[in-house]
Coordinates of C-alpha atoms and ligand atoms in Angstrom, one line a residue:
X109 CA 146.7 72.1 78.4
X110 CA 142.9 71.4 77.8
X111 CA 140.3 73.5 77.1
X112 CA 136.7 73.0 79.1
X113 CA 134.4 73.0 75.6
X114 CA 131.4 74.7 75.7
X115 CA 128.5 74.3 77.3
X116 CA 125.7 76.0 76.3
X117 CA 124.0 72.7 74.4
X118 CA 121.2 71.5 75.3
X119 CA 117.9 73.1 76.5
X120 CA 118.7 77.2 76.9
X121 CA 117.0 79.1 80.0
X122 CA 115.6 82.3 79.9
X123 CA 116.0 83.6 83.1
X124 CA 114.6 87.0 82.5
X125 CA 112.0 88.9 84.2
X126 CA 109.5 88.6 81.1
X127 CA 109.0 87.2 78.7
X128 CA 109.4 84.7 80.4
X129 CA 109.6 80.6 80.2
X130 CA 106.3 79.1 78.0
X131 CA 105.1 75.7 79.1
X132 CA 105.5 72.9 75.9
X133 CA 102.0 72.4 76.8
X134 CA 100.9 76.5 75.7
X135 CA 103.3 75.6 72.7
X136 CA 101.8 72.6 72.1
X137 CA 98.4 74.2 72.1
X138 CA 98.9 77.3 69.9
X139 CA 100.4 74.9 67.1
X140 CA 97.8 74.2 64.9
X141 CA 96.6 75.4 61.4
X142 CA 94.0 78.8 61.7
X143 CA 90.9 78.3 63.7
X144 CA 87.5 79.3 62.6
X145 CA 86.3 82.6 64.5
X146 CA 82.5 82.4 63.1
X147 CA 81.9 79.5 65.1
X148 CA 83.3 76.5 67.1
X149 CA 85.5 75.4 69.2
X150 CA 87.4 78.9 69.3
X151 CA 84.2 80.7 70.0
X152 CA 82.4 78.6 72.5
X153 CA 86.1 78.4 74.6
X154 CA 85.5 82.0 75.4
X155 CA 83.1 82.3 78.0
X156 CA 85.6 80.0 80.0
X157 CA 88.6 82.3 79.1
X158 CA 87.1 85.0 80.4
X159 CA 85.6 83.4 84.1
X160 CA 89.1 81.7 84.5
X161 CA 90.6 85.4 83.8
X162 CA 88.5 86.6 86.4
X163 CA 89.6 83.8 89.1
X164 CA 93.4 84.3 88.6
X165 CA 93.0 88.2 89.4
X166 CA 90.3 87.1 92.3
X167 CA 87.4 89.2 91.3
X168 CA 84.1 88.4 90.2
X169 CA 83.5 91.9 88.3
X170 CA 84.8 92.7 84.7
X171 CA 87.7 91.5 82.7
X172 CA 88.6 92.9 78.7
X173 CA 91.3 91.6 76.7
X174 CA 93.4 93.7 74.5
X175 CA 96.1 92.7 71.5
X176 CA 99.1 94.3 72.8
X177 CA 101.3 94.4 75.1
X178 CA 101.4 95.5 79.2
X179 CA 101.7 99.4 77.5
X180 CA 99.0 99.0 75.4
X181 CA 97.4 97.7 78.7
X182 CA 98.2 100.7 80.6
X183 CA 96.6 102.6 77.8
X184 CA 93.9 101.7 77.2
X185 CA 93.0 101.5 81.4
X186 CA 93.4 105.2 81.8
X187 CA 91.8 105.7 78.8
X188 CA 88.4 104.6 80.3
X189 CA 88.7 106.8 83.7
X190 CA 90.8 109.4 82.9
X191 CA 89.9 112.6 80.5
X192 CA 92.7 115.2 79.3
X193 CA 93.5 117.8 82.5
X194 CA 92.4 115.4 85.0
X195 CA 95.1 114.3 87.5
X196 CA 96.6 111.2 88.7
X197 CA 98.8 110.2 91.7
X198 CA 101.8 108.4 90.4
X199 CA 103.8 106.9 93.6
X200 CA 106.7 105.1 91.7
X201 CA 109.1 102.7 93.0
X202 CA 110.9 102.3 89.9
X203 CA 111.2 102.2 86.0
X204 CA 107.2 101.1 85.7
X205 CA 105.8 103.4 88.0
X206 CA 107.4 105.9 86.0
X207 CA 106.1 104.4 82.6
X208 CA 102.8 104.2 84.2
X209 CA 103.0 107.9 85.0
X210 CA 104.5 108.5 81.9
X211 CA 101.2 106.7 79.6
X212 CA 99.1 109.0 81.7
X213 CA 101.1 112.3 80.4
X214 CA 100.7 110.6 77.0
X215 CA 97.0 110.9 77.2
X216 CA 96.5 114.3 79.1
X217 CA 96.4 113.7 82.9
X218 CA 98.3 116.0 85.0
X219 CA 100.9 113.3 86.9
X220 CA 101.8 114.5 90.6
X221 CA 104.4 112.3 91.2
X222 CA 105.6 111.2 93.9
X223 CA 109.7 109.4 93.4
X224 CA 110.5 106.7 96.3
X225 CA 113.5 105.8 94.5
X226 CA 114.5 102.8 93.3
X227 CA 114.9 100.3 96.0
X228 CA 112.2 101.2 98.1
X229 CA 108.5 100.2 98.4
X230 CA 105.2 102.6 98.3
X231 CA 106.1 105.0 102.0
X232 CA 101.9 104.7 102.6
X233 CA 102.2 108.2 104.9
X234 CA 104.1 109.5 101.9
X235 CA 101.1 109.1 100.0
X236 CA 98.1 109.6 103.2
X237 CA 99.4 113.3 103.6
X238 CA 99.0 114.0 99.4
X239 CA 95.5 112.6 99.7
X240 CA 95.0 114.6 102.6
X241 CA 96.7 117.5 100.8
X242 CA 93.4 117.5 98.0
X243 CA 91.0 118.4 99.8
X244 CA 88.9 119.6 96.5
X245 CA 89.1 115.6 95.4
X246 CA 91.0 116.2 92.4
X247 CA 92.8 113.9 91.9
X248 CA 90.8 111.3 90.1
X249 CA 93.4 108.1 90.4
X250 CA 96.3 106.7 92.1
X251 CA 98.3 104.8 89.8
X252 CA 100.4 101.6 91.7
X253 CA 102.2 98.8 90.9
X254 CA 102.3 96.0 92.7
X255 CA 105.7 94.6 91.5
X256 CA 108.1 97.0 89.6
X257 CA 110.0 94.4 87.4
X258 CA 113.1 97.1 87.5
X259 CA 114.0 97.5 91.1
X260 CA 112.5 94.1 92.2
X261 CA 110.3 96.1 94.8
X262 CA 106.7 94.9 96.4
X263 CA 104.2 97.1 97.0
X264 CA 101.3 96.9 99.8
X265 CA 98.6 97.4 97.8
X266 CA 96.0 96.4 100.4
X267 CA 97.8 99.2 102.5
X268 CA 97.3 101.7 99.9
X269 CA 93.4 101.1 100.0
X270 CA 93.9 101.2 104.0
X271 CA 94.8 104.4 103.2
X272 CA 92.7 106.0 100.4
X273 CA 89.9 104.6 102.8
X274 CA 91.4 106.3 105.6
X275 CA 91.6 109.9 104.1
X276 CA 88.5 109.1 102.9
X277 CA 89.4 110.2 99.2
X278 CA 87.9 108.7 96.1
X279 CA 90.1 108.4 93.6
X280 CA 90.6 105.1 91.7
X281 CA 93.2 102.5 92.6
X282 CA 94.5 101.1 89.4
X283 CA 97.5 98.8 90.2
X284 CA 99.7 97.4 87.7
X285 CA 100.0 93.5 87.8
X286 CA 102.1 93.0 84.9
X287 CA 104.8 91.3 86.9
X288 CA 102.9 90.2 90.0
X289 CA 99.8 88.0 88.6
X290 CA 100.3 84.4 89.1
X291 CA 103.5 84.9 91.2
X292 CA 103.0 87.3 94.2
X293 CA 99.9 87.0 95.9
X294 CA 97.2 89.4 94.6
X295 CA 93.8 90.1 95.1
X296 CA 91.8 92.5 93.5
X297 CA 88.4 92.7 95.0
X298 CA 89.4 91.8 98.8
X299 CA 92.0 94.4 98.8
X300 CA 89.4 97.1 96.8
X301 CA 91.6 97.3 93.5
X302 CA 89.1 99.2 91.4
X303 CA 91.3 98.6 87.9
X304 CA 94.2 96.0 87.3
X305 CA 96.6 95.8 84.6
X306 CA 98.4 92.9 83.3
X307 CA 99.5 91.4 80.6
X308 CA 100.2 87.7 79.0
X309 CA 103.5 87.1 78.9
X310 CA 105.0 86.8 82.9
X311 CA 103.2 84.7 85.4
X312 CA 100.4 84.0 82.6
X313 CA 103.1 81.8 80.7
X314 CA 101.6 82.8 77.6
X315 CA 104.2 84.7 74.4
X316 CA 103.5 88.2 74.6
X317 CA 101.1 89.9 72.8
X318 CA 97.7 89.8 75.3
X319 CA 97.4 92.0 77.8
X320 CA 93.8 92.5 80.2
X321 CA 92.7 94.9 82.4
X322 CA 90.5 94.4 84.7
X323 CA 87.7 96.9 86.7
X324 CA 84.9 96.8 89.5
X325 CA 81.2 98.8 89.9
X326 CA 83.2 101.9 90.8
X327 CA 85.5 101.9 87.9
X328 CA 82.7 100.9 85.5
X329 CA 81.0 103.9 87.1
X330 CA 83.8 106.4 86.2
X331 CA 83.6 105.1 82.4
X332 CA 80.2 106.1 82.2
X333 CA 80.8 109.7 83.0
X334 CA 83.9 110.1 80.8
X335 CA 83.3 112.8 78.2
X336 CA 84.2 110.4 75.1
X337 CA 86.2 107.1 75.4
X338 CA 88.0 105.7 72.1
X339 CA 86.3 103.1 70.8
X340 CA 89.4 100.8 69.9
X341 CA 90.3 101.5 73.9
X342 CA 87.1 101.5 75.5
X343 CA 86.3 98.4 77.8
X344 CA 82.5 98.0 77.9
X345 CA 82.1 96.2 74.7
X346 CA 85.0 94.2 75.8
X347 CA 83.7 93.1 79.1
X348 CA 80.1 92.6 78.2
X349 CA 80.7 90.8 74.9
X350 CA 77.8 88.7 73.1
X351 CA 79.8 88.4 70.2
X352 CA 82.8 87.3 69.7
X353 CA 84.5 89.5 67.3
X354 CA 83.5 91.8 70.6
X355 CA 85.7 90.7 72.7
X356 CA 88.6 92.0 70.8
X357 CA 87.1 94.7 68.6
X358 CA 88.1 92.6 65.5
X359 CA 90.0 89.5 64.7
X360 CA 90.7 87.6 67.8
X361 CA 94.4 86.6 68.9
X362 CA 93.4 83.1 67.6
X363 CA 96.9 81.2 68.8
X364 CA 96.9 82.8 72.0
X365 CA 93.7 82.3 73.0
X366 CA 94.7 78.4 72.6
X367 CA 97.7 79.2 74.7
X368 CA 96.0 80.9 77.5
X369 CA 93.6 78.4 77.6
X370 CA 96.3 75.7 78.7
X371 CA 97.9 77.7 80.4
X372 CA 95.0 79.0 82.5
X373 CA 94.4 75.1 83.2
X374 CA 98.0 74.7 84.5
X375 CA 97.7 77.3 86.9
X376 CA 94.3 76.3 88.1
X377 CA 95.1 72.9 88.3
X378 CA 98.1 73.6 90.5
X379 CA 96.3 76.0 92.2
X380 CA 97.0 79.8 92.9
X381 CA 97.6 79.6 96.4
X382 CA 100.0 76.7 95.6
X383 CA 101.2 79.0 92.2
X384 CA 102.3 81.8 95.0
X385 CA 103.7 79.1 97.0
X386 CA 105.5 77.8 94.8
X387 CA 106.9 81.5 93.7
X388 CA 107.9 82.0 97.4
X389 CA 109.7 79.1 97.5
X390 CA 112.0 79.9 94.7
X391 CA 112.3 83.2 94.9
X392 CA 113.4 82.5 99.1
X393 CA 116.2 80.0 97.5
X394 CA 117.9 82.5 95.7
X395 CA 117.8 85.4 98.1
X396 CA 119.5 82.9 100.9
X397 CA 122.4 82.7 98.2
X398 CA 122.2 85.4 97.2
X399 CA 122.7 86.2 101.3
X400 CA 125.5 83.8 100.9
X401 CA 127.5 85.1 97.9
X402 CA 127.5 88.6 99.3
X403 CA 128.9 88.2 102.6
X404 CA 132.0 89.2 101.8
X405 CA 131.7 90.2 98.4
X406 CA 130.2 92.8 96.1
X407 CA 127.1 91.3 95.1
X408 CA 123.9 93.2 96.9
X409 CA 120.2 92.2 96.6
X410 CA 118.4 95.5 95.3
X411 CA 116.1 95.2 98.1
X412 CA 117.2 94.9 101.2
X413 CA 114.1 93.8 103.3
X414 CA 113.1 90.2 101.9
X415 CA 109.2 91.6 103.5
X416 CA 110.2 94.0 100.6
X417 CA 111.2 91.6 97.7
X418 CA 108.9 90.1 94.8
X419 CA 108.7 86.7 94.3
X420 CA 109.0 87.0 90.5
X421 CA 111.8 89.2 90.1
X422 CA 115.4 89.6 91.9
X423 CA 117.4 92.8 91.2
X424 CA 120.8 92.5 91.9
X425 CA 124.4 93.9 91.7
X426 CA 128.1 93.1 92.0
X427 CA 131.2 95.4 91.4
X428 CA 132.5 97.3 88.6
X429 CA 131.2 96.0 85.1
X430 CA 130.8 92.9 86.3
X431 CA 126.6 92.2 85.6
X432 CA 127.2 92.3 82.2
X433 CA 130.2 90.1 82.4
X434 CA 128.3 87.4 83.9
X435 CA 125.7 88.0 82.1
X436 CA 127.9 87.5 78.9
X437 CA 129.4 84.5 80.2
X438 CA 126.7 82.3 81.4
X439 CA 125.1 82.9 78.1
X440 CA 127.9 82.3 75.8
X441 CA 129.0 79.1 78.2
X442 CA 126.0 77.4 79.5
X443 CA 123.0 78.6 78.0
X444 CA 121.8 80.3 80.7
X445 CA 120.2 84.2 79.8
X446 CA 120.0 86.5 83.1
X447 CA 118.3 89.8 82.7
X448 CA 120.1 93.4 82.1
X449 CA 119.4 95.5 84.9
X450 CA 116.4 97.9 84.5
X451 CA 116.5 102.4 85.4
X452 CA 119.1 101.5 87.8
X453 CA 121.5 103.8 85.7
X454 CA 121.4 105.7 82.7
X455 CA 121.9 104.2 78.7
X456 CA 125.6 105.3 78.6
X457 CA 126.6 105.1 82.6
X458 CA 129.1 102.5 82.8
X459 CA 127.3 101.8 86.0
X460 CA 124.7 100.1 84.7
X461 CA 127.2 97.2 83.8
X462 CA 127.2 96.2 87.8
X463 CA 123.2 95.4 87.6
X464 CA 121.2 92.2 86.7
X465 CA 118.1 90.9 87.1
X466 CA 116.7 87.4 87.6
X467 CA 113.6 86.5 86.0
X468 CA 111.6 83.9 88.4
X469 CA 108.1 84.0 87.1
X470 CA 106.0 81.6 85.6
X471 CA 106.9 78.1 84.7
X472 CA 110.0 77.4 87.7
X473 CA 110.8 74.9 89.3
X474 CA 112.9 73.7 92.0
X475 CA 115.9 72.0 90.1
X476 CA 115.4 75.4 87.3
X477 CA 116.3 77.0 90.0
X478 CA 119.6 75.2 91.6
X479 CA 120.8 75.3 88.1
X480 CA 120.3 79.0 87.4
X481 CA 122.3 79.8 90.7
X482 CA 124.4 76.6 90.3
X483 CA 125.2 78.4 86.8
X484 CA 125.8 81.8 87.7
X485 CA 128.6 80.5 91.1
X486 CA 130.2 78.5 87.9
X487 CA 130.6 81.6 85.6
X488 CA 131.7 83.9 88.9
X489 CA 134.5 81.7 89.5
X490 CA 135.3 81.3 86.0
X491 CA 135.6 84.9 85.9
X492 CA 137.0 85.6 89.1
X493 CA 134.0 87.4 90.1
X494 CA 134.9 87.3 94.2
X495 CA 131.8 85.9 96.3
X496 CA 131.0 84.1 99.7
X497 CA 131.0 80.4 100.1
X498 CA 128.1 77.8 100.8
X499 CA 125.6 79.9 98.7
X500 CA 124.1 76.3 96.6
X501 CA 123.9 74.8 99.9
X502 CA 121.3 77.5 101.5
X503 CA 119.8 77.3 98.4
X504 CA 119.4 73.6 98.3
X505 CA 118.2 74.0 102.2
X506 CA 115.3 76.2 101.7
X507 CA 114.2 73.8 98.6
X508 CA 114.0 71.2 100.9
X509 CA 112.6 72.9 103.5
X510 CA 110.3 74.4 101.6
X511 CA 107.2 72.8 102.7
X512 CA 107.2 73.7 106.0
X513 CA 109.1 77.3 106.0
X514 CA 110.0 79.5 103.7
X515 CA 106.2 80.1 103.1
X516 CA 106.2 83.7 105.5
X517 CA 105.5 85.8 103.1
X518 CA 105.3 89.6 104.0
X519 CA 102.0 90.4 106.5
X520 CA 100.0 92.0 103.4
X521 CA 100.6 88.8 101.7
X522 CA 99.0 86.5 104.6
X523 CA 96.5 83.9 103.9
X524 CA 93.0 85.6 103.7
X525 CA 90.8 82.6 103.9
X526 CA 87.8 84.6 103.7
X527 CA 88.7 85.3 99.8
X528 CA 89.8 82.0 99.1
X529 CA 87.2 80.9 96.9
X530 CA 87.5 80.6 93.5
X531 CA 83.7 80.0 92.7
X532 CA 83.6 84.0 91.4
X533 CA 82.8 84.9 88.0
X534 CA 78.8 84.0 87.5
X535 CA 80.4 85.3 84.1
X536 CA 79.6 88.6 82.9
X537 CA 80.7 88.1 79.4
Ligands
PLP623 C1 106.7 94.3 81.9 C2 106.2 95.4 82.5 C3 105.5 96.1 81.7 C4 105.3 96.8 80.4 O1 105.2 95.2 79.5 P1 105.6 95.0 78.5 O2 104.3 93.9 77.7 O3 107.1 95.1 78.0 O4 104.8 96.1 77.6 C5 105.0 97.3 82.6 N1 105.2 97.1 83.7 C6 105.1 95.8 84.8 C7 105.2 95.8 85.9 C8 106.7 95.3 83.7 O5 106.5 94.4 84.5

């Protein structure tokens, strides 16, 4: 009896929801000797990088860069506008909503948590009621997560702004776009977002190590009224830098900037609308496969309603410990790495082994997604995990028809031509 050889040799595929796959061009741009940080190319690149970051964020206002991960951006953003003892409202729709809230607790804020569970988007009516109850406007900010990477839900950020306006509540709208930026449609200015945080290692396709805080004049006015902001987290010098070191409050993340420059060029060359559309079609191919597999089996997507699913990440479950078995098999046998389930069951709870996630953010294309799905199906076959038939056909059909179909994004993701102009950023930096 002949044994199938191991099929993991060849280019691996890291399909976890961050860090995402890095384009060769980004890696090549980073492969260089240490550059001069006092004059020359890198220094000259900076205004363009700031302007292009704002284009991706769809804002004409301010941006600050931090050497840090997404958690650093959370702390940086909060530190500029929330003083100890002040209240924030946290509508959590997964692990990362709680994380944003925990960061606020850590800087001394009083956190009012509304937990929408692990498989649903924010309920805007519930948030409206909480805001309406706050007659004295003690809530200084609402901390929302656009795409919660644990549950893979996408939240209606524009709808949240409408709620704040309808209630007449002045709280800042602060949004975590760490998973979604450069994947799911996000329109900072058009949606009335005051503060947005993101990282470089997901949709922006750069190795972990930089994060970004975007803010508007409303948020800056709140910043100016703060009793004290730590020198390091202060976004003011970073966003109005006149000398290179001020962007980073010290030495620049030199090689990240070279990688970021190329990544931003790639996004703008493709076009941000096209980037969103690509993620939309690829995600729909994954969902179509999951629907087919799930017929007559235990495979389920975490978010039932497609309108509430992110196009950057898909959170799934199988029966028993089959999620972990499948992850282990495709990694060892095919060189395909799937994401662990996060926040769905406690550490140590055997139920954790049912859950897993697919990262499909950033530098991903049609053949990669078909390979991902084919690899998953091979794994289920090899392991004797039951699955419904026709999944790969269904996915291929979505990809084949992607140019005309599959772009029907949720209502709040609708294309708005009015905000389509990429000509922002008279570069206040
Ligand atoms: C990845 C992620 C974070 C955390 O970012 P780190 O870089 O790991 O600190 C926070 N929020 C969301 C939505 C994320 O996807």
